[in-house]
Backbone as a chain_set.jsonl record, in Angstrom:
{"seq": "XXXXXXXXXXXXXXXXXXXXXXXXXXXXXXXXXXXXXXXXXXXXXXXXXXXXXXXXXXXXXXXXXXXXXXXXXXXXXXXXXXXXXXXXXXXXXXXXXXXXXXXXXXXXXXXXXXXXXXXXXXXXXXXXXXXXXXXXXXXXXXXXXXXXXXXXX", "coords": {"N": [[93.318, 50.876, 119.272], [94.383, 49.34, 116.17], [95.731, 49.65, 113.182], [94.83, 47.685, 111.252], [91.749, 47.218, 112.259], [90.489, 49.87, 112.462], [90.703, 49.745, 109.456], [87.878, 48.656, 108.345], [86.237, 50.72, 109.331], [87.049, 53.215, 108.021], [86.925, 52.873, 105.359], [86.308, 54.382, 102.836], [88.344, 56.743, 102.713], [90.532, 55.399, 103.444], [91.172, 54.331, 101.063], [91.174, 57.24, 99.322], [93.008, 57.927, 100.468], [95.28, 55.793, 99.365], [94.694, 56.398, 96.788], [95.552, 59.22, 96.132], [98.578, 58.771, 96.85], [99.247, 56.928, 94.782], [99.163, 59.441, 92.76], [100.638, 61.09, 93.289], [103.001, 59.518, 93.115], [103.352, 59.208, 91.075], [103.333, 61.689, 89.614], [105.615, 62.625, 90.482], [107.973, 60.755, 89.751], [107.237, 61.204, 86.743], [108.47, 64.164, 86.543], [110.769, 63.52, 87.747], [111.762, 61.507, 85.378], [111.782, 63.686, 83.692], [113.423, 66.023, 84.43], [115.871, 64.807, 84.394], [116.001, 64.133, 81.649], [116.774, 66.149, 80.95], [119.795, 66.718, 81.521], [121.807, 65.663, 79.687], [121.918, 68.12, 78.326], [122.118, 70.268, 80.054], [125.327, 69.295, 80.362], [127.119, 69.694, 78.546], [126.793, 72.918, 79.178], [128.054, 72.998, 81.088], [130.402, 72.164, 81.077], [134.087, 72.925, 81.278], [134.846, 76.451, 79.754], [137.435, 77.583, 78.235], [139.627, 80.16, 77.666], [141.193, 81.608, 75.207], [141.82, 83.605, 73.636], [141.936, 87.472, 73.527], [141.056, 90.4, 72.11], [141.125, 93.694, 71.762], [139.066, 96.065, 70.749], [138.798, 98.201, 67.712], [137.505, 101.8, 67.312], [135.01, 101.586, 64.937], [134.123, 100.501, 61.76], [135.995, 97.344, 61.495], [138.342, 95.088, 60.591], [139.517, 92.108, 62.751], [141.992, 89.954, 63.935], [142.333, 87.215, 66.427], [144.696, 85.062, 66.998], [145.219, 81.473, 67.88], [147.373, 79.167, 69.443], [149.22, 75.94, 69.134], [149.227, 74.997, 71.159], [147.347, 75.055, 72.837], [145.265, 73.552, 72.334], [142.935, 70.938, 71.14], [139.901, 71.757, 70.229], [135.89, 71.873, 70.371], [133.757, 73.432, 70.686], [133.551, 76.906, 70.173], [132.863, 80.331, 71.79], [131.963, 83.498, 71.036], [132.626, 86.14, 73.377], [131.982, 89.21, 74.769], [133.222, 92.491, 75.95], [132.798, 95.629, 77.787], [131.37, 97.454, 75.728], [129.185, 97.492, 73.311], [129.5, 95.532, 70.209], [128.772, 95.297, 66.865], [128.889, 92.437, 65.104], [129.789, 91.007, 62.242], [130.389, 89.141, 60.466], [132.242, 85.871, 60.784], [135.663, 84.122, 60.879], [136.787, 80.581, 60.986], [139.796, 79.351, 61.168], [141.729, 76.949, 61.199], [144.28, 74.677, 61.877], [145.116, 72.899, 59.676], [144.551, 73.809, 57.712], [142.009, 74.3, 56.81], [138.768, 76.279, 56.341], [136.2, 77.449, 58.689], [133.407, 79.358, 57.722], [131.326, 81.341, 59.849], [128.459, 81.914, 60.13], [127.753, 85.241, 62.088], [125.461, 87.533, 62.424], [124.869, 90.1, 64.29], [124.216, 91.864, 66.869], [125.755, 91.998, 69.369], [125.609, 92.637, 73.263], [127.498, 94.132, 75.96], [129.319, 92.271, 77.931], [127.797, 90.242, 77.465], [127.488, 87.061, 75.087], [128.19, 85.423, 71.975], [126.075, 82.985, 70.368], [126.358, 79.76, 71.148], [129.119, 78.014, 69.025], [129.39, 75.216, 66.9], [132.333, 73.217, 66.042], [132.852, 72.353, 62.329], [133.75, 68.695, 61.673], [135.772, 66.487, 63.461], [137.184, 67.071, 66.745], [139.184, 69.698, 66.747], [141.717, 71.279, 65.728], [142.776, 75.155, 66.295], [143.912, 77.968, 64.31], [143.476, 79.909, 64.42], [140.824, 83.217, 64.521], [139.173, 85.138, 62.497], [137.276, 88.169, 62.604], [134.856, 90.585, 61.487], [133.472, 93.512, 61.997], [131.777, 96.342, 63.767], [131.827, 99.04, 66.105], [130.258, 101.654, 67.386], [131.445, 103.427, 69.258], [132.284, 106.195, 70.578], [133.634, 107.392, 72.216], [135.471, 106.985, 75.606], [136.251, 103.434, 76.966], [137.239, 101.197, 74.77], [135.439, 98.357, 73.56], [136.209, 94.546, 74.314], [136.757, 91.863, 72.933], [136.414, 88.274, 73.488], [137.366, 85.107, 72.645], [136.769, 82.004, 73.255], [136.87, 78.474, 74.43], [135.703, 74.778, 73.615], [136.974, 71.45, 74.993]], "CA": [[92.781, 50.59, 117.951], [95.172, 49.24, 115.189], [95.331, 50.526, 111.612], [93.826, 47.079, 110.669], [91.126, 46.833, 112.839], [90.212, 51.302, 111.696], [90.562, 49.798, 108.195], [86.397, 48.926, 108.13], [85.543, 51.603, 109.852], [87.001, 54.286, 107.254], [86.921, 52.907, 103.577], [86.606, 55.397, 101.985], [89.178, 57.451, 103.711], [92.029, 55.05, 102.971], [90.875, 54.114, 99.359], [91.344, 58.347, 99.078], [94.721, 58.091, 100.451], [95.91, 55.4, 98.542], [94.51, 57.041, 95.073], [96.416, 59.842, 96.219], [99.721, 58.436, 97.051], [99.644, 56.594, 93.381], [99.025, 59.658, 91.761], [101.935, 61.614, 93.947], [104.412, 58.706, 93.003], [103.618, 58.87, 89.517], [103.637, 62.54, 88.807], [106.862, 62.589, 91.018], [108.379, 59.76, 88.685], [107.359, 61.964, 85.829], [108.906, 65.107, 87.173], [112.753, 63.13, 87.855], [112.346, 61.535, 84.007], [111.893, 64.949, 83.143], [114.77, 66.326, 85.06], [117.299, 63.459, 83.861], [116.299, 64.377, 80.237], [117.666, 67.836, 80.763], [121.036, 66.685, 81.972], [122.891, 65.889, 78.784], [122.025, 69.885, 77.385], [123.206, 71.331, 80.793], [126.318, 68.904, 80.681], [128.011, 70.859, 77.542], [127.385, 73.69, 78.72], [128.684, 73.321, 82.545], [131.738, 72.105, 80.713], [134.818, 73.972, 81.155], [135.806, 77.425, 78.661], [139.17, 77.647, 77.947], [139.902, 81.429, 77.184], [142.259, 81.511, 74.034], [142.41, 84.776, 73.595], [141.178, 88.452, 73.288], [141.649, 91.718, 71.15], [140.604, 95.658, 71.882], [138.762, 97.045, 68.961], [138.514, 99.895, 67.239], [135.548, 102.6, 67.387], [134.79, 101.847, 63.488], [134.014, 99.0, 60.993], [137.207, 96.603, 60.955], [138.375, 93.358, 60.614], [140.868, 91.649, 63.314], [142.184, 88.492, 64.025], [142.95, 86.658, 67.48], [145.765, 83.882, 66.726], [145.175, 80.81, 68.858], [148.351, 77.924, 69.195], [148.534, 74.621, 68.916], [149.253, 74.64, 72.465], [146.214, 75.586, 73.519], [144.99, 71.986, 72.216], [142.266, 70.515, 70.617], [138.213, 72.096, 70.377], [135.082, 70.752, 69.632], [133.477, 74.19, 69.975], [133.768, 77.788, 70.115], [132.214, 81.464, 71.805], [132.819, 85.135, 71.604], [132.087, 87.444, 74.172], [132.023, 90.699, 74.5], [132.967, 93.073, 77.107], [132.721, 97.047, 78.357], [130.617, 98.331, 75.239], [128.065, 96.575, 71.916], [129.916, 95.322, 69.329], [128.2, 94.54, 65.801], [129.757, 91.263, 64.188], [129.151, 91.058, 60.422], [130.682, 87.694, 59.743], [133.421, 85.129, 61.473], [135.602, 82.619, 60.178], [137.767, 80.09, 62.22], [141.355, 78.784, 60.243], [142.405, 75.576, 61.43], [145.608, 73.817, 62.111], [145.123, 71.982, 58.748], [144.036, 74.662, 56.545], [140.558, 74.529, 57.01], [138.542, 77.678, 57.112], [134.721, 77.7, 58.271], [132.464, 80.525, 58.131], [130.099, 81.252, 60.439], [127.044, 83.108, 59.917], [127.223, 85.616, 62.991], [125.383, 88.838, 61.689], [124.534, 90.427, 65.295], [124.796, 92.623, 67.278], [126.219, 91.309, 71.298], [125.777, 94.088, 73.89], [128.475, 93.851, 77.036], [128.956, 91.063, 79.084], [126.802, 89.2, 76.076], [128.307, 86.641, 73.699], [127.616, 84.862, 70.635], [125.924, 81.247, 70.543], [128.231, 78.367, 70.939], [129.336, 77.492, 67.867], [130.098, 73.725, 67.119], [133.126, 73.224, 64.935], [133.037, 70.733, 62.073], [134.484, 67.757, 62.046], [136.032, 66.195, 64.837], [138.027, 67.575, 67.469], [139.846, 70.52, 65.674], [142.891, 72.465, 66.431], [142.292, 76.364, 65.877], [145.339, 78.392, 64.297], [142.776, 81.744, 64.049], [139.376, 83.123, 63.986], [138.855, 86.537, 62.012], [136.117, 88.461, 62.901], [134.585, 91.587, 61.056], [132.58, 94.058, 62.887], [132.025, 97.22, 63.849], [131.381, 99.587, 67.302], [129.72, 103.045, 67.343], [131.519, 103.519, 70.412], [133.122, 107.475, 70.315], [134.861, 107.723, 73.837], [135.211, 105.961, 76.483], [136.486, 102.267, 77.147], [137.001, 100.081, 73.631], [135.422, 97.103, 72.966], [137.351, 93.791, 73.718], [136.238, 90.788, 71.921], [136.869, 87.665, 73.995], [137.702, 83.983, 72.371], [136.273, 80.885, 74.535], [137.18, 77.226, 73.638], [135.207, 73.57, 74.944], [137.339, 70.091, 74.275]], "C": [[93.927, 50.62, 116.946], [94.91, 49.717, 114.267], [94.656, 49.492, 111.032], [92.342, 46.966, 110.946], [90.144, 48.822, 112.739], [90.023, 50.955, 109.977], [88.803, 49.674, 108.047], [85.839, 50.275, 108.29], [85.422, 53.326, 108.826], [87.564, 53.684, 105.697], [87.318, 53.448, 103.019], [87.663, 56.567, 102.169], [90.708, 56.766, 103.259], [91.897, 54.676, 101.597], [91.5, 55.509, 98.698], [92.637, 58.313, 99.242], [95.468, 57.193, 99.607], [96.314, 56.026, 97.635], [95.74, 58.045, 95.321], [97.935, 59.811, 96.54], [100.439, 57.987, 95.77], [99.913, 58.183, 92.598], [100.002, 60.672, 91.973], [102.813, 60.884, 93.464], [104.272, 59.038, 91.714], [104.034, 59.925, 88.938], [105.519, 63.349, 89.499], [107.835, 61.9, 90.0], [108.362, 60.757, 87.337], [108.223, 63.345, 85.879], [110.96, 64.647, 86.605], [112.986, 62.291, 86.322], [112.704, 62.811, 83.342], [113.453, 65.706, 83.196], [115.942, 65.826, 84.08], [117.069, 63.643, 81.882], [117.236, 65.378, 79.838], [119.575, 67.511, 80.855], [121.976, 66.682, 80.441], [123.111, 67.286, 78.213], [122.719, 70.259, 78.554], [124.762, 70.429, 80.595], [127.264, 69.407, 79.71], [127.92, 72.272, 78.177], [127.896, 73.788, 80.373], [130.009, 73.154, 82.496], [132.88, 72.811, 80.545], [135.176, 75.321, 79.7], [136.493, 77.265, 78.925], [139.412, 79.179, 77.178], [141.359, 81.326, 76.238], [142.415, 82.935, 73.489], [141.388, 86.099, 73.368], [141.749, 89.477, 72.468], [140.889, 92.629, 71.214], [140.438, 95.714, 70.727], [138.12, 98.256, 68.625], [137.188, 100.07, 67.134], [135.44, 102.224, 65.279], [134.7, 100.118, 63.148], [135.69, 98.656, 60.81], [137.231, 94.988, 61.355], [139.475, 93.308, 61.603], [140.625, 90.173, 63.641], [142.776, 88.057, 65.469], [143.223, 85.31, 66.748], [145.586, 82.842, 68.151], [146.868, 79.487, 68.525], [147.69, 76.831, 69.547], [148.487, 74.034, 70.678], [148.112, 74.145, 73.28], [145.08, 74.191, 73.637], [144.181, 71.561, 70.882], [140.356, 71.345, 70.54], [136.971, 71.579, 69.541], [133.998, 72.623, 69.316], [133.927, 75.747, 70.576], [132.563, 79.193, 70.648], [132.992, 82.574, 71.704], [132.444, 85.834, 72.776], [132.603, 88.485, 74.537], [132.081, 91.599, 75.759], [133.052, 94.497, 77.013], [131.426, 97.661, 76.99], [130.412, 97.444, 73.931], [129.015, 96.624, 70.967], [129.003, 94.637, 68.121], [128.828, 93.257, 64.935], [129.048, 91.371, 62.704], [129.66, 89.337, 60.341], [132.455, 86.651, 60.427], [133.808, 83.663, 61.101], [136.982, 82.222, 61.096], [138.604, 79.001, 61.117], [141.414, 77.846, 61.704], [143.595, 75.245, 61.336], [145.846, 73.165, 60.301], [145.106, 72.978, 57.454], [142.777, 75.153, 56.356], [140.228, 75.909, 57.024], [136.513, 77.078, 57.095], [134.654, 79.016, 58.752], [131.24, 80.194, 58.513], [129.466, 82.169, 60.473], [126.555, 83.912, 61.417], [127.006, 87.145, 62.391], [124.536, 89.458, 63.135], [125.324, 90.759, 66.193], [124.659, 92.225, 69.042], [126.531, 92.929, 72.271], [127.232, 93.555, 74.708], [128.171, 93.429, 77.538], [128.334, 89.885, 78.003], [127.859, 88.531, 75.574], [127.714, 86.029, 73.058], [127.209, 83.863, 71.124], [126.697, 80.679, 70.641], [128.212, 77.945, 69.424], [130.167, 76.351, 67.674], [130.591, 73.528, 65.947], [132.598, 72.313, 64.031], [133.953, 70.007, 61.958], [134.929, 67.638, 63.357], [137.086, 67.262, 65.64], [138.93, 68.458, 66.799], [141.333, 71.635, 66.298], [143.011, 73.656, 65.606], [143.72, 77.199, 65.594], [144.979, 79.867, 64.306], [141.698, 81.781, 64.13], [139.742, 84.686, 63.724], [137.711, 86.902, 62.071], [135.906, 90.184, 62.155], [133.637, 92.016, 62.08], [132.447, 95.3, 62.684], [131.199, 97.774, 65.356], [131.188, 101.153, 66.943], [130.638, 103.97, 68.666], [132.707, 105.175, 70.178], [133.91, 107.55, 71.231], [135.009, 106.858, 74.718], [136.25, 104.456, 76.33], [136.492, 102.001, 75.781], [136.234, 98.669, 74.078], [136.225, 95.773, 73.522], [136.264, 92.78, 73.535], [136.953, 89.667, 72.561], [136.43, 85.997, 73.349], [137.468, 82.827, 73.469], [136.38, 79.313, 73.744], [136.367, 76.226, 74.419], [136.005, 72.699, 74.448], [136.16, 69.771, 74.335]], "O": [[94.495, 51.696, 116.758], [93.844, 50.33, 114.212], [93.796, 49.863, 110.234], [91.62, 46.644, 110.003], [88.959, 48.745, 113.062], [89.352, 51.699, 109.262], [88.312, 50.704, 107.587], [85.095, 50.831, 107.483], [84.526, 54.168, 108.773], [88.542, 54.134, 105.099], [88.452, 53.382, 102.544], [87.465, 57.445, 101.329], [91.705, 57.372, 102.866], [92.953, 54.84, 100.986], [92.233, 55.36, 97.721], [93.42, 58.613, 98.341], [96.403, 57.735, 99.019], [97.47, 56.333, 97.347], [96.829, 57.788, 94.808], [98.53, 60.888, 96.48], [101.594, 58.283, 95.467], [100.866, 58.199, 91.819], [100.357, 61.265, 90.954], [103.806, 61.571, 93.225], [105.353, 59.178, 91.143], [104.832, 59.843, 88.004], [106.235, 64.24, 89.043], [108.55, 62.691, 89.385], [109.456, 61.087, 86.88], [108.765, 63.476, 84.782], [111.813, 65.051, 85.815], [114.143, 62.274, 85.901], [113.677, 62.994, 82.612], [114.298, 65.871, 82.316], [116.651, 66.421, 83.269], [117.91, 63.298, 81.051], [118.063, 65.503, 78.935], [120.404, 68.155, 80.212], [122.73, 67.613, 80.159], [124.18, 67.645, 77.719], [123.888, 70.606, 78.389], [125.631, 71.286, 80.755], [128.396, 69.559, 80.171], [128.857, 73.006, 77.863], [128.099, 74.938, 80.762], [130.805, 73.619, 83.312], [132.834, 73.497, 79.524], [135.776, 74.914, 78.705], [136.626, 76.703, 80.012], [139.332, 79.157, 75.95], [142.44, 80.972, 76.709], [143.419, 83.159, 72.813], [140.209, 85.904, 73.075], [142.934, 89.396, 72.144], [139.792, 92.461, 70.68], [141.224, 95.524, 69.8], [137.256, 98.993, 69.1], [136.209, 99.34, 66.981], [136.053, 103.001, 64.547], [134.978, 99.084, 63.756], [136.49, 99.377, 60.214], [136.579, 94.166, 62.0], [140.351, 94.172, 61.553], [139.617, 89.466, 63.641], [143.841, 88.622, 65.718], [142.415, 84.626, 66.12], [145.768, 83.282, 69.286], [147.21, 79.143, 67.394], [146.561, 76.564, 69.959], [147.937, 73.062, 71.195], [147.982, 73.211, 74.072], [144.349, 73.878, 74.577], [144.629, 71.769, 69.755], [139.807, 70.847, 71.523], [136.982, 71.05, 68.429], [133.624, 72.996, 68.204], [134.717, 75.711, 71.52], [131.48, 79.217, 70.064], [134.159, 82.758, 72.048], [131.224, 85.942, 72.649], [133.827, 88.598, 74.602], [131.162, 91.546, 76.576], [133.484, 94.784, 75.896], [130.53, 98.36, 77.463], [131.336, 96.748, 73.511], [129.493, 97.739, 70.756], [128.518, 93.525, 68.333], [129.28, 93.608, 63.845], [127.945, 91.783, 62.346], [128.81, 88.486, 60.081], [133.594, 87.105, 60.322], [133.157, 82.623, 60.996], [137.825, 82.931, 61.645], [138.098, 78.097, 60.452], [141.177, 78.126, 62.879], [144.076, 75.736, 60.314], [147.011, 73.082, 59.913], [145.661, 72.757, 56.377], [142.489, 76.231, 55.837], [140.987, 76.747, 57.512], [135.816, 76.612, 56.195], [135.283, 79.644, 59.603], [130.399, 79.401, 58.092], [129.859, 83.276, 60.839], [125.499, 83.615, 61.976], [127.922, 87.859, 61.985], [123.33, 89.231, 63.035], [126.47, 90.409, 66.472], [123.631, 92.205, 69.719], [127.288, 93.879, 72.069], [127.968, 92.716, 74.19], [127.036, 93.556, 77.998], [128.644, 88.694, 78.033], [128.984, 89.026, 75.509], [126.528, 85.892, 73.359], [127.666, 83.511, 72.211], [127.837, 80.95, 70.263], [127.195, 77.582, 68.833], [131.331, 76.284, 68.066], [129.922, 73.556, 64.914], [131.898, 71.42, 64.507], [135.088, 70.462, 62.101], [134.631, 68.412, 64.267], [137.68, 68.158, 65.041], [139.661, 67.794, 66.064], [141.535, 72.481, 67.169], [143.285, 73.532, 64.412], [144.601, 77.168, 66.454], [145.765, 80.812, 64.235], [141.087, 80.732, 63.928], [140.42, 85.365, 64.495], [136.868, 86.116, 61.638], [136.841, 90.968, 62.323], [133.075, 91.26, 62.873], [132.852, 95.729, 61.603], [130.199, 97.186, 65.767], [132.003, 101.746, 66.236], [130.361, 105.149, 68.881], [133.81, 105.078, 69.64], [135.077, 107.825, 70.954], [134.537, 105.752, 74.458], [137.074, 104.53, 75.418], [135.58, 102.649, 75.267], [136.665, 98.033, 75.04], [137.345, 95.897, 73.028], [135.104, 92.888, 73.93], [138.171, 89.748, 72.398], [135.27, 85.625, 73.532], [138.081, 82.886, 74.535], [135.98, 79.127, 72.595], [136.175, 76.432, 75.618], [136.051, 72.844, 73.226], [135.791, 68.688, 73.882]]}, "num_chains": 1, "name": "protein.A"}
């Protein structure tokens, strides 16, 4: 018995499988647009860091500055992160090659291992000559603080 010659016999049976095969392809189809939307957000951030630099900080409210060169290149944007023990940021501003200075509104507090949002420079492609960062750590003994600089072209 062929599959044409079974087609009378069960109607309703392959009418069911069809329906169901359409409605598998379609929500499949929906599924991999879905997917393929996502790609451009993960593709920034699978994009290489570039570590530009770090600085140990003191148990107390202070300000310091990691100096980046021109070596280092060009960036479009910028993270901190934070390692061995919580640092509070009050406020961070990133000097430019040119003169530039922005400030960026980071008023939060990054435990260890944590870092800030990405922060996307303005203007184009920018070459970084500094970022100053205010803060402060509660931290009495133990390990300091370091405060780690992350770059994307």
């Amino acid at each position: 018995l062929s599959l044409h010659d079974a087609l009378p016999i069960f109607p309703p049976l392959f009418s069911e499988v069809v329906m169901s095969y359409r409605i598998f392809s379609r929500g499949l189809l929906v599924i991999c647009v879905s997917l393929l939307a996502l790609v451009p957000s993960m593709d920034s951030d699978t994009q290489k860091w570039v570590k530009l630099g770090e600085k140990k900080v003191t148990h107390s409210l202070d300000r310091d500055v990691i100096n980046v060169t021109i070596r280092d290149g060009f960036f479009r944007k910028i993270k901190l992160k934070v390692r061995y023990r919580k640092v509070q940021f009050h406020d961070v501003k990133v000097h430019f090659g040119n003169g530039d200075v922005q400030d960026v509104a980071i008023r939060k507090q990054i435990r260890a291992g944590g870092s800030t949002r990405v922060i996307d420079l303005e203007g184009r492609n920018r070459v970084i000559s500094k970022v100053v960062f205010w803060y402060n750590t509660k931290n009495i003994r133990g390990k300091k603080a370091v405060v780690q600089l992350y770059g994307q072209h």
